[in-house]
Amino acid sequence: MNLSNLKPAAGSTKNNKRIGRGTGSGRGGTSTRGHKGAGSRSGHKTKIGFEGGQMPLQRRVPKVGFKPINRVEYVSVNLDVLQGLAEKFSLTTIDFATLQDHGLAHKNDLVKILGRGEVKTKLEVKAHAFSATAQKAIEAVGGSIEKL
């Protein structure tokens, strides 16, 4: 057996449709283009998404949601995460640089402290925004907050 004996599996290959080769071929005459109209003529191209005048799918499907242009996105950090950092690395102040060092924020992020969990140690927290519950929880333990 060698390369000259190889053949594709039976039924895996088909002959091309030979269009425009006379009426005896079954695909002569209009050559599968129909009668008249732009589609029967050379050089015709339809726009992407055109469905023959039917309302296109892109316009039929309802558009959902609204994204305001001036929306400010924050990276959220919860109180239980702050408490974990404080215990693990014995910190009393947590600022943006600390959060960056521990992989909780990137350099262009804005950080918001949220109120899930609880704080047991007195912390000085510096971030771009605080939720009301987080602010109360930090100050209840004797800590302080500073908005950047």
CSV table of C-alpha atoms in Angstrom, one decimal:
chain,number,residue,atom,x,y,z
A,1,MET,CA,0.0,0.0,0.0
A,2,ASN,CA,1.3,3.5,-0.9
A,3,LEU,CA,0.0,7.0,-1.4
A,4,SER,CA,-1.2,6.3,-4.9
A,5,ASN,CA,-3.7,3.7,-3.6
A,6,LEU,CA,-5.5,6.1,-1.1
A,7,LYS,CA,-9.1,7.1,-1.9
A,8,PRO,CA,-11.6,9.1,0.1
A,9,ALA,CA,-14.3,7.2,1.9
A,10,ALA,CA,-17.3,6.2,-0.1
A,11,GLY,CA,-19.9,9.0,-0.2
A,12,SER,CA,-17.7,11.6,1.3
A,13,THR,CA,-17.0,13.6,-1.9
A,14,LYS,CA,-19.5,14.9,-4.5
A,15,ASN,CA,-19.2,16.5,-7.9
A,16,ASN,CA,-19.7,20.3,-8.2
A,17,LYS,CA,-22.9,21.6,-9.6
A,18,ARG,CA,-22.1,22.7,-13.1
A,19,ILE,CA,-24.3,25.8,-13.6
A,20,GLY,CA,-25.0,27.4,-17.0
A,21,ARG,CA,-24.0,24.4,-19.2
A,22,GLY,CA,-27.1,24.1,-21.3
A,23,THR,CA,-30.7,23.0,-20.8
A,24,GLY,CA,-29.9,19.3,-20.8
A,25,SER,CA,-27.9,19.7,-17.5
A,26,GLY,CA,-31.0,20.8,-15.6
A,27,ARG,CA,-29.3,24.0,-14.6
A,28,GLY,CA,-29.2,25.9,-17.8
A,29,GLY,CA,-31.5,28.7,-19.0
A,30,THR,CA,-31.5,31.2,-16.1
A,31,SER,CA,-28.8,29.2,-14.4
A,32,THR,CA,-30.5,29.0,-11.0
A,33,ARG,CA,-30.8,32.8,-10.8
A,34,GLY,CA,-34.6,33.0,-11.4
A,35,HIS,CA,-36.3,35.5,-13.8
A,36,LYS,CA,-35.4,39.2,-13.9
A,37,GLY,CA,-34.7,41.3,-10.8
A,38,ALA,CA,-31.4,42.4,-9.3
A,39,GLY,CA,-30.4,38.9,-8.2
A,40,SER,CA,-30.4,37.6,-11.8
A,41,ARG,CA,-27.9,40.2,-13.0
A,42,SER,CA,-24.2,40.3,-12.7
A,43,GLY,CA,-22.6,42.4,-10.0
A,44,HIS,CA,-25.5,42.1,-7.6
A,45,LYS,CA,-24.7,42.1,-3.9
A,46,THR,CA,-27.1,42.1,-1.0
A,47,LYS,CA,-26.4,44.0,2.2
A,48,ILE,CA,-25.4,41.9,5.2
A,49,GLY,CA,-28.6,41.0,7.1
A,50,PHE,CA,-30.9,41.8,4.1
A,51,GLU,CA,-33.8,39.3,4.1
A,52,GLY,CA,-35.6,40.2,0.9
A,53,GLY,CA,-37.6,43.1,2.3
A,54,GLN,CA,-38.8,41.1,5.3
A,55,MET,CA,-38.1,42.9,8.6
A,56,PRO,CA,-34.5,41.8,9.4
A,57,LEU,CA,-33.7,39.8,12.5
A,58,GLN,CA,-31.6,42.6,13.9
A,59,ARG,CA,-34.6,44.9,13.9
A,60,ARG,CA,-37.2,42.3,15.0
A,61,VAL,CA,-35.5,41.3,18.2
A,62,PRO,CA,-36.3,43.6,21.1
A,63,LYS,CA,-33.4,45.7,22.5
A,64,VAL,CA,-33.0,45.1,26.2
A,65,GLY,CA,-31.5,47.3,28.8
A,66,PHE,CA,-29.9,50.8,29.0
A,67,LYS,CA,-26.3,51.8,29.6
A,68,PRO,CA,-25.9,55.4,30.5
A,69,ILE,CA,-22.9,57.1,29.0
A,70,ASN,CA,-21.6,58.7,32.2
A,71,ARG,CA,-21.8,55.5,34.3
A,72,VAL,CA,-19.1,55.1,36.9
A,73,GLU,CA,-18.0,51.5,37.5
A,74,TYR,CA,-16.5,50.5,40.8
A,75,VAL,CA,-14.6,47.4,41.8
A,76,SER,CA,-16.4,46.2,44.9
A,77,VAL,CA,-14.6,45.0,48.0
A,78,ASN,CA,-16.6,43.8,51.0
A,79,LEU,CA,-15.9,44.2,54.7
A,80,ASP,CA,-15.1,40.5,55.2
A,81,VAL,CA,-12.4,40.8,52.6
A,82,LEU,CA,-10.9,43.8,54.4
A,83,GLN,CA,-11.1,41.9,57.8
A,84,GLY,CA,-9.3,38.9,56.2
A,85,LEU,CA,-6.5,41.2,54.9
A,86,ALA,CA,-6.2,42.9,58.2
A,87,GLU,CA,-5.9,39.6,60.1
A,88,LYS,CA,-3.6,37.9,57.6
A,89,PHE,CA,-1.1,40.7,57.2
A,90,SER,CA,-1.7,42.5,60.5
A,91,LEU,CA,-2.8,45.8,58.9
A,92,THR,CA,-4.3,48.9,60.6
A,93,THR,CA,-4.6,51.0,57.4
A,94,ILE,CA,-6.0,49.8,54.1
A,95,ASP,CA,-5.6,52.1,51.2
A,96,PHE,CA,-5.7,51.8,47.4
A,97,ALA,CA,-2.1,50.8,47.2
A,98,THR,CA,-2.7,47.9,49.6
A,99,LEU,CA,-5.6,46.7,47.6
A,100,GLN,CA,-3.5,46.8,44.4
A,101,ASP,CA,-0.6,44.9,46.1
A,102,HIS,CA,-3.0,42.1,47.1
A,103,GLY,CA,-4.6,41.9,43.6
A,104,LEU,CA,-8.0,43.3,44.6
A,105,ALA,CA,-7.8,46.3,42.2
A,106,HIS,CA,-5.9,47.5,39.2
A,107,LYS,CA,-4.2,50.9,38.8
A,108,ASN,CA,-7.1,52.6,36.9
A,109,ASP,CA,-9.9,51.1,39.0
A,110,LEU,CA,-12.2,52.9,41.4
A,111,VAL,CA,-12.9,51.0,44.6
A,112,LYS,CA,-16.1,50.9,46.6
A,113,ILE,CA,-16.3,49.3,50.0
A,114,LEU,CA,-19.5,47.3,50.5
A,115,GLY,CA,-21.1,46.1,53.7
A,116,ARG,CA,-21.1,42.3,53.5
A,117,GLY,CA,-19.5,40.7,56.6
A,118,GLU,CA,-18.2,42.5,59.7
A,119,VAL,CA,-15.1,44.3,60.8
A,120,LYS,CA,-13.7,43.3,64.2
A,121,THR,CA,-10.5,45.4,64.3
A,122,LYS,CA,-10.1,49.2,64.2
A,123,LEU,CA,-9.2,50.0,60.6
A,124,GLU,CA,-8.4,53.2,58.7
A,125,VAL,CA,-9.8,52.6,55.2
A,126,LYS,CA,-9.2,54.8,52.2
A,127,ALA,CA,-11.2,54.2,49.0
A,128,HIS,CA,-13.1,56.0,46.3
A,129,ALA,CA,-16.6,55.3,47.7
A,130,PHE,CA,-18.4,53.6,50.6
A,131,SER,CA,-21.8,52.1,51.1
A,132,ALA,CA,-23.8,53.4,54.1
A,133,THR,CA,-23.7,50.0,55.9
A,134,ALA,CA,-19.9,49.7,55.3
A,135,GLN,CA,-19.3,53.2,56.7
A,136,LYS,CA,-21.4,52.5,59.8
A,137,ALA,CA,-19.7,49.2,60.4
A,138,ILE,CA,-16.2,50.6,60.2
A,139,GLU,CA,-17.0,53.6,62.4
A,140,ALA,CA,-18.8,51.4,64.9
A,141,VAL,CA,-15.6,49.6,65.7
A,142,GLY,CA,-13.7,52.9,66.1
A,143,GLY,CA,-12.2,52.9,62.6
A,144,SER,CA,-12.2,55.8,60.2
A,145,ILE,CA,-12.9,56.2,56.5
A,146,GLU,CA,-11.4,58.6,53.9
A,147,LYS,CA,-12.7,59.1,50.4
A,148,LEU,CA,-10.1,59.5,47.7
